[in-house]
Structures are given as structure tokens and as C-alpha cells.
Short mmCIF file of C-alpha atoms in Angstrom, two decimals:
data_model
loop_
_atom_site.label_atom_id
_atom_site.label_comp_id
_atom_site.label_asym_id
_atom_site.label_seq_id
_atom_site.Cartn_x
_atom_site.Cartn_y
_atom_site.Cartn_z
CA UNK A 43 -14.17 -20.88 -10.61
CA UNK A 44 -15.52 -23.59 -8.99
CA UNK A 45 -15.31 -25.51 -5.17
CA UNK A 46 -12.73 -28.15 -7.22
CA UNK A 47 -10.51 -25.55 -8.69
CA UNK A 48 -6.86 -26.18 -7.92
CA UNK A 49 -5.46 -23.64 -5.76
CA UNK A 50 -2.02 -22.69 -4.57
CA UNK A 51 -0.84 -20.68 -1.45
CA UNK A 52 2.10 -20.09 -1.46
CA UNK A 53 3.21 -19.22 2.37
CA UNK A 54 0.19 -21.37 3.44
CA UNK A 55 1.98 -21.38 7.51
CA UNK A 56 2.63 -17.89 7.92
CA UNK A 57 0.23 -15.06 9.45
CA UNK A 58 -1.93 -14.16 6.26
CA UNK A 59 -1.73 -17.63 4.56
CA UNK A 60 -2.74 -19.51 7.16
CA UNK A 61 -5.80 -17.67 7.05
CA UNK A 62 -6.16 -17.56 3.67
CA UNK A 63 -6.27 -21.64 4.23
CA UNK A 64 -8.79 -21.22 6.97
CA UNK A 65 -11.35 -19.60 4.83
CA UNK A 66 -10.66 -21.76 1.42
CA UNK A 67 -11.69 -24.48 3.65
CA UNK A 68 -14.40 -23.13 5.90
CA UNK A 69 -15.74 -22.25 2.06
CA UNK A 70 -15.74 -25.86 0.82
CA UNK A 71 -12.50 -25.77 -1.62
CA UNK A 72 -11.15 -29.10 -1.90
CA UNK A 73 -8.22 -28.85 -4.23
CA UNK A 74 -6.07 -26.29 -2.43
CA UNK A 75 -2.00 -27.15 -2.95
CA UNK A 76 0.44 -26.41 -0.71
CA UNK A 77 4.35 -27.01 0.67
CA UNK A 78 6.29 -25.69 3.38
CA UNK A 79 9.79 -24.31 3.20
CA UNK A 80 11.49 -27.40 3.86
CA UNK A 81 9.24 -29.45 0.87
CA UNK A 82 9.51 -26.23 -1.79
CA UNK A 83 12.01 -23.45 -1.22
CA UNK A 84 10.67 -20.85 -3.36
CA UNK A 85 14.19 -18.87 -3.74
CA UNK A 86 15.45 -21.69 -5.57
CA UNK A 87 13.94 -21.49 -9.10
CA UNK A 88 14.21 -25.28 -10.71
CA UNK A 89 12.72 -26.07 -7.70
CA UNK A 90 9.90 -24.24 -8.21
CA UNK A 91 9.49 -24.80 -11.53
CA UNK A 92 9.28 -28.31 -10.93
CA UNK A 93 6.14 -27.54 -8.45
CA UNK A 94 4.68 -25.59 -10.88
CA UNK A 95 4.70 -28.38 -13.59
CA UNK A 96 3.51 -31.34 -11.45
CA UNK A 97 0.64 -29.48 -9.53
CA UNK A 98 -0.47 -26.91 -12.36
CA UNK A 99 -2.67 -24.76 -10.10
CA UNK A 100 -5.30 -22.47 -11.58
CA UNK A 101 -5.21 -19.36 -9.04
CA UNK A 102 -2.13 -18.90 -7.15
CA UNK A 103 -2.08 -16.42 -3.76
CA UNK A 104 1.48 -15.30 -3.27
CA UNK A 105 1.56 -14.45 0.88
CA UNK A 106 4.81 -16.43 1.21
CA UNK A 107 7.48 -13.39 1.84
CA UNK A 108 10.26 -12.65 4.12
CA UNK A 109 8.64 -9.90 6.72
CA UNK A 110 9.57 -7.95 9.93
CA UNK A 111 9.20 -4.62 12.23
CA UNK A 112 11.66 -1.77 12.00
CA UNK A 113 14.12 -3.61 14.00
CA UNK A 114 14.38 -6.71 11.55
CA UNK A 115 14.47 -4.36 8.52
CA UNK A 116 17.53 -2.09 9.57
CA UNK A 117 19.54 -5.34 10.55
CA UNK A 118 18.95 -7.43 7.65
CA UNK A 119 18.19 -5.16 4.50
CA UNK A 120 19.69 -7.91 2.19
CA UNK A 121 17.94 -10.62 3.40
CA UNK A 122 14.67 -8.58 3.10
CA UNK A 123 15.13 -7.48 -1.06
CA UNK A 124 17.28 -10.29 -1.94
CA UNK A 125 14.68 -13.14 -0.44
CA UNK A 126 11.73 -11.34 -1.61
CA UNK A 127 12.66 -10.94 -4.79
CA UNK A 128 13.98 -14.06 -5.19
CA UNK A 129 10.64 -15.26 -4.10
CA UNK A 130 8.50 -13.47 -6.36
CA UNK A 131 10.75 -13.97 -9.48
CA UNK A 132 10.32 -17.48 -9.54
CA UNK A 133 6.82 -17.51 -8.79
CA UNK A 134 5.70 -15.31 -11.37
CA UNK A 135 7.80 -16.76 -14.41
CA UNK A 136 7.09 -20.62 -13.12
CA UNK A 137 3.14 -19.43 -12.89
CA UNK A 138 3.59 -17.89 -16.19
CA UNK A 139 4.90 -20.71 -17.99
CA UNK A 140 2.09 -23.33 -16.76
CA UNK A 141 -0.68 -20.85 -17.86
CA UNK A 142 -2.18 -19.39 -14.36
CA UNK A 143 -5.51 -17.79 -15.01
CA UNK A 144 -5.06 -15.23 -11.86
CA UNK A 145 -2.31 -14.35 -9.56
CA UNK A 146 -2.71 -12.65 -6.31
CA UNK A 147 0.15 -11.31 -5.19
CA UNK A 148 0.53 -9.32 -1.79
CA UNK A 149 2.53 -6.48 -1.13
CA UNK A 150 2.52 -4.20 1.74
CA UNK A 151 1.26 -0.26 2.39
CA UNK A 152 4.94 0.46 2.73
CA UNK A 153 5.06 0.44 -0.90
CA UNK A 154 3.71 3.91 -0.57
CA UNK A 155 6.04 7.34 -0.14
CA UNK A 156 6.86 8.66 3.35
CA UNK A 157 4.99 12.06 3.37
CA UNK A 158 2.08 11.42 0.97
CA UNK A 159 -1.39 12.77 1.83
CA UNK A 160 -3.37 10.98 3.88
CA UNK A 161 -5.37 8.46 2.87
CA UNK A 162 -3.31 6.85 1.07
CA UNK A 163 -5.06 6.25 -2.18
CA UNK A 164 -3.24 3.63 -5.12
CA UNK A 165 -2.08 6.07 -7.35
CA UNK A 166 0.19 7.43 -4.68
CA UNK A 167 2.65 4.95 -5.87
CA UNK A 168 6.26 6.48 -6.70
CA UNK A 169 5.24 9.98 -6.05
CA UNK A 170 7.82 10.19 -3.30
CA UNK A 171 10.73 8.87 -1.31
CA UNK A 172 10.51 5.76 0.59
CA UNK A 173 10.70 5.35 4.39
CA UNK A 174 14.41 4.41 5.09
CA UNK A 175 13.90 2.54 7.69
CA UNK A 176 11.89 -0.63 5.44
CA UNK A 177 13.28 0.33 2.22
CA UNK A 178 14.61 -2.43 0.88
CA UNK A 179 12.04 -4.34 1.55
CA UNK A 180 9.57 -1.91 -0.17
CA UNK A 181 10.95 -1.97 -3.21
CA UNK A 182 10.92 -5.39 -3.30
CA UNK A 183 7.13 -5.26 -2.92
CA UNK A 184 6.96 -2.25 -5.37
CA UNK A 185 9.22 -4.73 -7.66
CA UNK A 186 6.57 -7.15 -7.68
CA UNK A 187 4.11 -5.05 -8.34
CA UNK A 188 5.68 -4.13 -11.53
CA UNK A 189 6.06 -7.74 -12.14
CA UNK A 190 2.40 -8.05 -12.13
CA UNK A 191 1.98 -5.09 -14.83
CA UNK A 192 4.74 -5.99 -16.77
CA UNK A 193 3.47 -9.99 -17.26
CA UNK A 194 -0.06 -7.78 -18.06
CA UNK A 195 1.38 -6.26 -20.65
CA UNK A 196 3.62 -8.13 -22.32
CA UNK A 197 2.10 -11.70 -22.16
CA UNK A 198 -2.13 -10.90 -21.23
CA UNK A 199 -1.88 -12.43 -17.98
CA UNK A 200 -4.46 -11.73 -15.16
CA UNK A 201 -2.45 -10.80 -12.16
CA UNK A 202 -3.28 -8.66 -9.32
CA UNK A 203 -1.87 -7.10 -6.55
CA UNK A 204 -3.06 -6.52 -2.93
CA UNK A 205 -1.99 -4.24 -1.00
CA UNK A 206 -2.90 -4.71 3.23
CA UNK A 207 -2.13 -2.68 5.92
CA UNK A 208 -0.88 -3.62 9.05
CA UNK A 209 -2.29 -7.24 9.63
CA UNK A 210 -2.63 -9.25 12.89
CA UNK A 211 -4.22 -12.44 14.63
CA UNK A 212 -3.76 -15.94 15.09
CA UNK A 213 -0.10 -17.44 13.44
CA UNK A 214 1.31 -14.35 14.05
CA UNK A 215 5.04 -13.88 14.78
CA UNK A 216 5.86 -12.91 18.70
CA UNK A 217 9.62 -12.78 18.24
CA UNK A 218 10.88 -9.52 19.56
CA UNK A 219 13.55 -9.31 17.12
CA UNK A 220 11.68 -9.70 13.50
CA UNK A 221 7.75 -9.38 14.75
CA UNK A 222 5.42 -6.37 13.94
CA UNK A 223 4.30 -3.90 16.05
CA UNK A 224 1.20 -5.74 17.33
CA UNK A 225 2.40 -9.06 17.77
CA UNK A 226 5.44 -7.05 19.74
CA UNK A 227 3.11 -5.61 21.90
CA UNK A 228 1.27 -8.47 22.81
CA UNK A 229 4.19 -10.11 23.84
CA UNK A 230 6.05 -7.43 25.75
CA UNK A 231 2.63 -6.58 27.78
CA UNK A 232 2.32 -10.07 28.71
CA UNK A 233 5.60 -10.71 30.18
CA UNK A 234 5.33 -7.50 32.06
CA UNK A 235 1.82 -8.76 33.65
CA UNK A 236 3.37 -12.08 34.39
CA UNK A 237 6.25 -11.19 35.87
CA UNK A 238 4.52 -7.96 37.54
CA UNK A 239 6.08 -4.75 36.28
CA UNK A 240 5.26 -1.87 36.62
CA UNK A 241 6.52 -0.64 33.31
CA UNK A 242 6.53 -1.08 29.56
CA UNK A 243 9.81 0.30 27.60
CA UNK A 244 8.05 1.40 23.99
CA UNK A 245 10.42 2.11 20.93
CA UNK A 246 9.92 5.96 19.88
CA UNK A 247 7.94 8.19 20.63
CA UNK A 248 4.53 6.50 20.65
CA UNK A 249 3.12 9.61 18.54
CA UNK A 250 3.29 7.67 14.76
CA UNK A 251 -0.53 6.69 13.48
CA UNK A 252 -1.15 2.61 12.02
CA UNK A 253 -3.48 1.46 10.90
CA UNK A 254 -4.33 -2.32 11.92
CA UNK A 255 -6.49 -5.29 10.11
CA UNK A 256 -7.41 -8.36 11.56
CA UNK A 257 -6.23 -10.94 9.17
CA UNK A 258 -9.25 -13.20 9.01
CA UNK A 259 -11.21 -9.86 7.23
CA UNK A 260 -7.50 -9.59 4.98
CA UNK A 261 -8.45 -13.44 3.95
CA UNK A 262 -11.90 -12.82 2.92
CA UNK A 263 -11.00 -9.78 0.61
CA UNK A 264 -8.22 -12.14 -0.59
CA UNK A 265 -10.51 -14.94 -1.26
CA UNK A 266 -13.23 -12.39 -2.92
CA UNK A 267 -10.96 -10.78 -5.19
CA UNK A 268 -8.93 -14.04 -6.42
CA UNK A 269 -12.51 -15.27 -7.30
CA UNK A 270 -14.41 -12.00 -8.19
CA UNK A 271 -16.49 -11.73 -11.46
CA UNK A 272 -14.38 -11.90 -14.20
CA UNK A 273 -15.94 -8.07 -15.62
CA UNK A 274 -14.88 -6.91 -11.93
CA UNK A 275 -11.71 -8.56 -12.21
CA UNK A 276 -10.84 -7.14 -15.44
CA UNK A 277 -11.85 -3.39 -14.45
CA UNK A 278 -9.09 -4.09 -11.99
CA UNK A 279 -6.92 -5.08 -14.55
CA UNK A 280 -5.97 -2.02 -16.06
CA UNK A 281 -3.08 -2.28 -18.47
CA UNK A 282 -2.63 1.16 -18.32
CA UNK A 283 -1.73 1.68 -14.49
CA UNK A 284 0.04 -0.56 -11.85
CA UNK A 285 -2.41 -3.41 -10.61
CA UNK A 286 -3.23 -2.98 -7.02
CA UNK A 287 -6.13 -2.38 -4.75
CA UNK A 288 -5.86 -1.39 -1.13
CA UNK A 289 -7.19 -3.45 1.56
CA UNK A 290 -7.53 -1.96 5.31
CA UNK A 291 -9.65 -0.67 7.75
CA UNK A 292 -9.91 2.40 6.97
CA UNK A 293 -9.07 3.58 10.46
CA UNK A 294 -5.87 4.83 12.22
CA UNK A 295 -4.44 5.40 15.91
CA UNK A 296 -0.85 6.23 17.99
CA UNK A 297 1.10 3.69 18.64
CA UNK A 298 0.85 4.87 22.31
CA UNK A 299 -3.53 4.39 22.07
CA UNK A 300 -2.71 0.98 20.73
CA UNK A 301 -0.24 -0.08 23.96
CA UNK A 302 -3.04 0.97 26.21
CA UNK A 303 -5.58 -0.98 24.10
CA UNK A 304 -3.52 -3.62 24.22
CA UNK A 305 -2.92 -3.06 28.13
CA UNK A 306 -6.82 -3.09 28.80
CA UNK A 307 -7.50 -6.15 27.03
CA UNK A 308 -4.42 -8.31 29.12
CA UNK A 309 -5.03 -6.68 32.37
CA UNK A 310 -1.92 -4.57 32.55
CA UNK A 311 -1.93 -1.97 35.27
CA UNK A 312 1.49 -0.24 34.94
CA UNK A 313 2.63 2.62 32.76
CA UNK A 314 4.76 3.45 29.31
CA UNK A 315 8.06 4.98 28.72
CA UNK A 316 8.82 6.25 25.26
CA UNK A 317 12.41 5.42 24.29
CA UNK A 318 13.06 7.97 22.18
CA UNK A 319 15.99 7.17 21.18
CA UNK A 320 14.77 4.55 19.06
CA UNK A 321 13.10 5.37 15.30
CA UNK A 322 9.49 6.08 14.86
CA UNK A 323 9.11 5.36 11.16
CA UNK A 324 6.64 6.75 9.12
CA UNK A 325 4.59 8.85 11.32
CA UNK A 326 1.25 8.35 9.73
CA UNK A 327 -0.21 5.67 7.41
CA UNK A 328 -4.01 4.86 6.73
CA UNK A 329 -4.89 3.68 3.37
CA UNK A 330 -8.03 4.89 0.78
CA UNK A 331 -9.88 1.91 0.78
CA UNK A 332 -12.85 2.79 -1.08
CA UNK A 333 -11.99 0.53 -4.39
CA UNK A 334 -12.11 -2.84 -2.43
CA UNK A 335 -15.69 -1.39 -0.49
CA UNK A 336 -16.99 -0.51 -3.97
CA UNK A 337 -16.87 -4.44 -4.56
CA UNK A 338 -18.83 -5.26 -1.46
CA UNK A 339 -15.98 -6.07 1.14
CA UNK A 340 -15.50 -4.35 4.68
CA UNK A 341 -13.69 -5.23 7.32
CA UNK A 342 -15.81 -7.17 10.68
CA UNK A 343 -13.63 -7.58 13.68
CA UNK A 344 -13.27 -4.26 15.06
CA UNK A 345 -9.96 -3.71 16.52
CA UNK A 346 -10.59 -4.76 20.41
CA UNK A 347 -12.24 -7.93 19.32
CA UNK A 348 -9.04 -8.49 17.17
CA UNK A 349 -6.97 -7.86 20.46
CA UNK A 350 -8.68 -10.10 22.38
CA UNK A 351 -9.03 -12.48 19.73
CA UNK A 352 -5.21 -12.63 19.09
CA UNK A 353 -4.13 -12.71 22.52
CA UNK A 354 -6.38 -15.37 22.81
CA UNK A 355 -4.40 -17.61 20.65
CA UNK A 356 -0.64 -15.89 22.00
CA UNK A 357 -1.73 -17.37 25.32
CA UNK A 358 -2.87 -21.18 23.49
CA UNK A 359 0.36 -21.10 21.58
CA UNK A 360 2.45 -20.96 25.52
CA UNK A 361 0.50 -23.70 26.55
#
């Protein structure tokens, strides 16, 4: 690998692939490809294959997926396998038939079984039952993982996949109805300091553990492992077990410690209900992420510098 080697992103505007464009810049890579939705819809498979041929990129980072909170996921379940799928399908055949020395494709911790011991190390995988609540949309990431192992197998690719925790920061999404947990927060807490309430309506019971990564340290482990030595990156290529690697902080609190986090860092003064009524989802999730430390990566931006940092740019995107 060098500074000219052609790159693609695929999902180049959303939260992780925006970053992942940040830092293959801020490192000095020149020949970085990308489209948006509207120039390359990556569902549509001629279309893609047509990319593919013209642009032939070496290393290809798959962070374009369809992705929501608990709300999004129980109201759209199609959407969330059949798009994702879709998505992957294409990418992985089209990058298979121009000859792509690595692949990078990202999944999600959801992958892993509801009640698995905690931390959650990569050979969890398919020891257990899925949360219901994201279902769909985990096995569409589990899918692709087998896609990666499968392509390993058969044809002696090089494809890996990544596997991040909860990820926040600048680009996120702040819609109430399809956003993440964080980006929800931020949001909600906001509007309640600006429009002085007294009180913040959070969905369950505010007792379920995350685990939360700022996405400009997700985009550095990206970046290292899509270029990593290529003994490192075949130890990680084991043909005899699914591809992935883990990549969080290592760290875990209640979704209730988080709101007040959140609440100290905008200046909220009021209080939270717990609508318990509502579903909690899994109630703990931290990942085992000693394989991506034993390569030299750890995470920088502890989590109240991420807060800040994030609301930061929630308050540049109003204005």
C-alpha cells in the first residue's frame, strides 16, 4: 500500500465513512473514490458493477448500510435485511470480479447473541439467540460476515470484517425516529434546555449497559487494519473461523449514566422519567477488544470529550 493506492468507501457521507474520509485525507491518500446514493445506488447490482469496472479500486471499506435505534428496527425490519443485504451482495461479487486485494467490511456488535458472557469476545458468534428487537438487521450483518469467509474460502480473497460498538460524533443522525441512542439523546436534551423543561421522557428503563466509541478512534482502527502488514493481516485471515475483529472501548455504562453525562455536558438542569413501557433491548453489551489492542490500536477520546465534541458539531449543523 502506498499514499496513491486507489481506495473506495463505500457510504463515504454517513457517520463512520465520513470519518473514514477525514483520516484517508488528513493521512495524505490521494486516490480515494467515492459516490453518493443518488450517483451509485448500491442495491442495484449492474449499477454497481459498472462502478466497479471503471474505477477498479484496490481496498474497498464497506460502511455504506441501512442503520437505526430500536425504534427504526421494529418498524421497518424489511427495509433493514432486505437493503443490507442487497448492499453487501453486490459489493462483494462486483469487488470480487475486478480482483480487490482487501475488503473491509463493517458489521455491528449486534451480530452477537442476547445473553452471552460478558465481554463479548469474537467467537461468541451464533452461540445464541438474537435480540428481537434488531434482528433482522443482525443477520444481515452476520450474513455478510459469512460472505467474507465464504469468498475466503472458495476464491482466496482477503476480506475482513469489523465489528464496532456503538459509534458516535460528527455526521451523525439526530432524527428521533431512525437515530441511535446517543445521537437521540443529544437531541432530546437539547430541545428540553432550549425550550426550558424540566423533564426528559427516556425509553425503558434506563438500567441496559452500552458501550460507546467515538468514531474518529473507529476510523483509525479502520484505516490501520485495511492497511496493516500483510503477515498481520493474514493471521487475521483465518480460513478456518469467521473473519472479524472487535473494535470498542472496552468500557460500558446505563443508559440512565449516559443521559446525565449527556445532561452535564449541555447544561441541562431537569430530571428523567423512565418510560417503561417502552423496550430496553439487550441489557448489557461490551465487547473483548483485546485482538485489535494486540495490533497497537486503542481508543483516544474518552467518552466526555466525545460528548462535548459531538454536541459541538449538533449545535454547527442548526446553525
Amino acid at each position: 500500500m502506498n499514499k496513491l493506492s486507489r481506495i473506495y468507501i463505500a457510504g463515504h457521507r454517513g457517520l463512520v465513512g465520513s470519518a473514514l474520509l477525514r483520516k484517508l485525507i488528513s493521512d495524505g491518500h490521494t486516490n480515494i473514490v467515492a459516490r453518493s446514493r443518488s450517483e451509485l445506488d448500491l442495491e442495484d447490482f449492474n449499477a454497481t458493477k459498472v462502478f466497479f469496472e471503471a474505477e477498479r479500486p484496490e481496498y474497498v471499506i464497506l460502511s455504506a448500510a441501512k442503520v437505526g435505534g430500536i425504534y427504526a428496527n421494529n418498524i421497518y425490519p424489511v427495509d433493514f435485511l432486505m437493503s443490507n443485504l442487497l448492499v453487501q451482495a453486490n459489493v462483494f461479487r462486483a469487488a470480487y470480479e475486478v480482483g480487490v486485494k482487501r475488503l473491509l467490511f463493517l458489521g455491528s456488535s449486534c451480530i452477537y447473541p442476547r445473553d452471552c458472557e460478558q465481554p463479548i469476545k469474537e467467537d461468541y458468534l451464533l452461540t445464541g439467540l438474537l435480540e428481537p428487537t434488531n434482528r433482522p438487521y443482525a443477520l444481515a450483518k452476520i450474513t455478510g460476515i459469512e460472505m467474507c469467509w465464504s469468498y475466503n474460502r472458495q476464491y482466496g480473497t482477503k476480506w475482513l470484517a469489523a465489528m464496532p460498538t456503538n459509534t458516535y460524533g460528527p455526521g451523525d443522525n439526530y432524527d428521533l425516529i431512525s437515530s441511535h441512542v446517543m445521537a437521540a439523546l443529544i437531541r432530546k436534551i437539547h430541545e428540553a434546555k432550549i425550550n426550558n423543561k424540566d423533564e426528559v421522557v427516556l425509553w425503558g428503563t434506563g438500567s441496559p449497559k452500552r458501550e460507546f466509541l467515538y468514531v474518529d478512534d473507529l476510523a483509525k482502527a479502520l484505516v490501520k487494519l485495511i492497511f496493516i502488514d500483510q503477515v498481520s493481516y493474514d493471521n487475521l485471515i483465518n480460513l478456518s473461523a469467521p473473519p472479524i475483529i472487535n473494535i470498542g472501548s472496552g468500557n460500558d455504562l446505563t443508559i440512565n449514566e449516559l443521559a446525565k453525562l449527556v445532561a452535564k455536558v449541555i447544561g441541562f438542569r431537569g430530571h428523567f422519567v423512565n418510560d417503561k413501557t417502552k423496550p430496553d433491548g439487550i441489557m448489557r453489551k461490551v465487547l473483548d477488544v483485546s485482538k485489535i489492542k494486540s495490533y497497537g490500536w486503542y481508543p483516544e477520546v474518552d467518552l466526555d470529550a466525545g460528548i462535548s465534541l459531538t454536541y459541538k458539531s449538533y449545535l454547527d449543523c442548526l446553525n
